[in-house]
């Protein structure tokens, strides 16, 4: 289950990034809902919110370590823990999607621009939803 969902997330993430790279120039923006939601191609050489800019090798190593930790802990999820499987798949798929960008391009392709928030991508969305879901799950459980 985890691998199938993760694969779909990586596929969707990489497909959307491919389409954006083929059709946009860097920093080009196209309003979808004017001043609310734009598609804006950004090369993100840092981590979330622009931290660690231009430390690509370090970010790749951190990503690999995080993915390893995810594999280690989430292999222990039982079959009947469907919610945990889905949340693990969200985090893993998103982390892999951004790792592919860093390794292949030297930066992460970001393009979802809500104007009041830093530009992000599909992978970021799944990682965020997965982590928030995991925090809520653990908080309610414990």
CSV table of C-alpha atoms in Angstrom, one decimal:
chain,number,residue,atom,x,y,z
A,1,UNK,CA,0.0,0.0,0.0
A,2,UNK,CA,2.7,2.5,1.0
A,3,UNK,CA,4.8,1.9,-2.1
A,4,UNK,CA,1.8,2.2,-4.5
A,5,UNK,CA,0.6,5.5,-3.0
A,6,UNK,CA,4.2,6.8,-2.8
A,7,UNK,CA,4.8,5.9,-6.5
A,8,UNK,CA,1.6,7.7,-7.5
A,9,UNK,CA,2.7,10.8,-5.6
A,10,UNK,CA,6.2,10.8,-7.1
A,11,UNK,CA,4.7,10.3,-10.6
A,12,UNK,CA,2.2,13.2,-10.1
A,13,UNK,CA,4.9,15.4,-8.7
A,14,UNK,CA,7.4,14.7,-11.4
A,15,UNK,CA,4.8,15.0,-14.2
A,16,UNK,CA,3.6,18.5,-13.0
A,17,UNK,CA,7.2,19.7,-12.6
A,18,UNK,CA,8.1,18.4,-16.1
A,19,UNK,CA,5.1,20.3,-17.6
A,20,UNK,CA,6.0,23.5,-15.7
A,21,UNK,CA,9.6,23.3,-16.8
A,22,UNK,CA,8.6,22.7,-20.4
A,23,UNK,CA,6.1,25.6,-20.5
A,24,UNK,CA,7.5,28.3,-18.2
A,25,UNK,CA,10.6,30.4,-17.9
A,26,UNK,CA,12.2,30.9,-14.5
A,27,UNK,CA,10.2,33.4,-12.5
A,28,UNK,CA,7.4,33.5,-15.0
A,29,UNK,CA,4.0,33.8,-13.4
A,30,UNK,CA,0.6,33.1,-14.8
A,31,UNK,CA,-2.4,34.1,-12.7
A,32,UNK,CA,-5.1,31.4,-12.4
A,33,UNK,CA,-7.1,33.5,-9.9
A,34,UNK,CA,-5.6,37.0,-10.0
A,35,UNK,CA,-3.7,37.9,-6.9
A,36,UNK,CA,-4.9,34.7,-5.2
A,37,UNK,CA,-3.3,31.8,-7.0
A,38,UNK,CA,-0.7,31.8,-9.7
A,39,UNK,CA,1.6,29.3,-11.4
A,40,UNK,CA,5.1,30.7,-10.9
A,41,UNK,CA,8.3,28.7,-11.8
A,42,UNK,CA,10.9,29.0,-9.1
A,43,UNK,CA,14.3,27.2,-8.7
A,44,UNK,CA,14.5,26.5,-5.0
A,45,UNK,CA,18.1,25.8,-4.1
A,46,UNK,CA,17.3,25.7,-0.4
A,47,UNK,CA,15.0,23.8,1.9
A,48,UNK,CA,11.6,24.9,3.1
A,49,UNK,CA,11.1,28.7,3.3
A,50,UNK,CA,14.5,29.3,1.7
A,51,UNK,CA,16.7,28.0,4.5
A,52,UNK,CA,20.1,26.4,3.6
A,53,UNK,CA,20.2,27.9,0.1
A,54,UNK,CA,23.0,26.6,-2.1
A,55,UNK,CA,23.7,23.6,0.2
A,56,UNK,CA,22.5,21.0,-2.3
A,57,UNK,CA,24.8,18.2,-1.3
A,58,UNK,CA,23.9,18.6,2.4
A,59,UNK,CA,20.2,18.7,1.5
A,60,UNK,CA,20.6,15.5,-0.6
A,61,UNK,CA,22.3,13.8,2.3
A,62,UNK,CA,19.6,15.0,4.8
A,63,UNK,CA,16.9,13.8,2.4
A,64,UNK,CA,18.4,10.4,2.1
A,65,UNK,CA,18.7,10.1,5.9
A,66,UNK,CA,15.1,11.1,6.4
A,67,UNK,CA,13.9,8.7,3.7
A,68,UNK,CA,15.9,5.9,5.4
A,69,UNK,CA,14.4,6.8,8.8
A,70,UNK,CA,10.9,6.8,7.2
A,71,UNK,CA,11.6,3.3,5.7
A,72,UNK,CA,12.8,2.0,9.0
A,73,UNK,CA,9.9,3.2,11.1
A,74,UNK,CA,7.1,2.8,8.7
A,75,UNK,CA,8.1,-0.8,7.8
A,76,UNK,CA,6.7,-1.5,11.3
A,77,UNK,CA,3.2,-0.2,10.5
A,78,UNK,CA,0.7,-3.0,10.7
A,79,UNK,CA,-1.6,-3.9,7.8
A,80,UNK,CA,-4.7,-2.8,9.7
A,81,UNK,CA,-3.3,0.7,10.4
A,82,UNK,CA,-4.5,2.2,7.1
A,83,UNK,CA,-4.3,5.8,8.2
A,84,UNK,CA,-0.7,5.4,9.2
A,85,UNK,CA,0.1,3.7,5.9
A,86,UNK,CA,-1.4,6.5,3.9
A,87,UNK,CA,0.4,9.2,6.0
A,88,UNK,CA,3.7,7.4,5.6
A,89,UNK,CA,3.2,7.1,1.9
A,90,UNK,CA,2.4,10.9,1.7
A,91,UNK,CA,5.7,11.7,3.5
A,92,UNK,CA,7.8,9.2,1.6
A,93,UNK,CA,6.4,10.1,-1.9
A,94,UNK,CA,6.9,13.8,-1.3
A,95,UNK,CA,10.4,13.4,0.1
A,96,UNK,CA,11.4,11.2,-2.9
A,97,UNK,CA,9.9,13.7,-5.4
A,98,UNK,CA,12.0,16.5,-4.1
A,99,UNK,CA,15.1,14.3,-3.7
A,100,UNK,CA,14.8,13.4,-7.4
A,101,UNK,CA,14.8,17.1,-8.3
A,102,UNK,CA,17.8,17.9,-6.1
A,103,UNK,CA,19.8,14.9,-7.5
A,104,UNK,CA,18.8,15.5,-11.1
A,105,UNK,CA,18.7,19.3,-11.4
A,106,UNK,CA,20.5,20.7,-8.4
A,107,UNK,CA,17.4,22.5,-7.2
A,108,UNK,CA,13.7,21.8,-6.5
A,109,UNK,CA,11.1,23.0,-8.9
A,110,UNK,CA,8.4,25.0,-7.1
A,111,UNK,CA,5.4,26.4,-8.9
A,112,UNK,CA,2.2,26.6,-6.7
A,113,UNK,CA,2.0,30.3,-5.8
A,114,UNK,CA,-0.7,31.4,-3.4
A,115,UNK,CA,0.9,34.9,-3.2
A,116,UNK,CA,0.7,35.0,0.7
A,117,UNK,CA,2.9,31.9,1.1
A,118,UNK,CA,6.3,30.8,-0.3
A,119,UNK,CA,6.0,29.0,-3.7
A,120,UNK,CA,5.8,25.2,-3.3
A,121,UNK,CA,5.1,22.0,-5.2
A,122,UNK,CA,3.0,18.8,-5.1
A,123,UNK,CA,5.7,17.0,-3.1
A,124,UNK,CA,5.8,19.7,-0.5
A,125,UNK,CA,2.0,19.5,-0.1
A,126,UNK,CA,2.1,15.7,0.5
A,127,UNK,CA,4.9,15.9,3.0
A,128,UNK,CA,3.1,18.7,4.9
A,129,UNK,CA,-0.3,16.9,4.9
A,130,UNK,CA,1.5,13.6,6.0
A,131,UNK,CA,3.4,15.3,8.8
A,132,UNK,CA,0.4,17.2,10.1
A,133,UNK,CA,-1.7,14.1,9.9
A,134,UNK,CA,0.9,12.1,11.8
A,135,UNK,CA,1.1,14.8,14.5
A,136,UNK,CA,-2.7,14.8,14.9
A,137,UNK,CA,-2.8,11.0,15.0
A,138,UNK,CA,-0.1,10.7,17.6
A,139,UNK,CA,-1.6,13.6,19.7
A,140,UNK,CA,-5.1,11.9,19.7
A,141,UNK,CA,-3.6,8.5,20.4
A,142,UNK,CA,-1.5,9.6,23.3
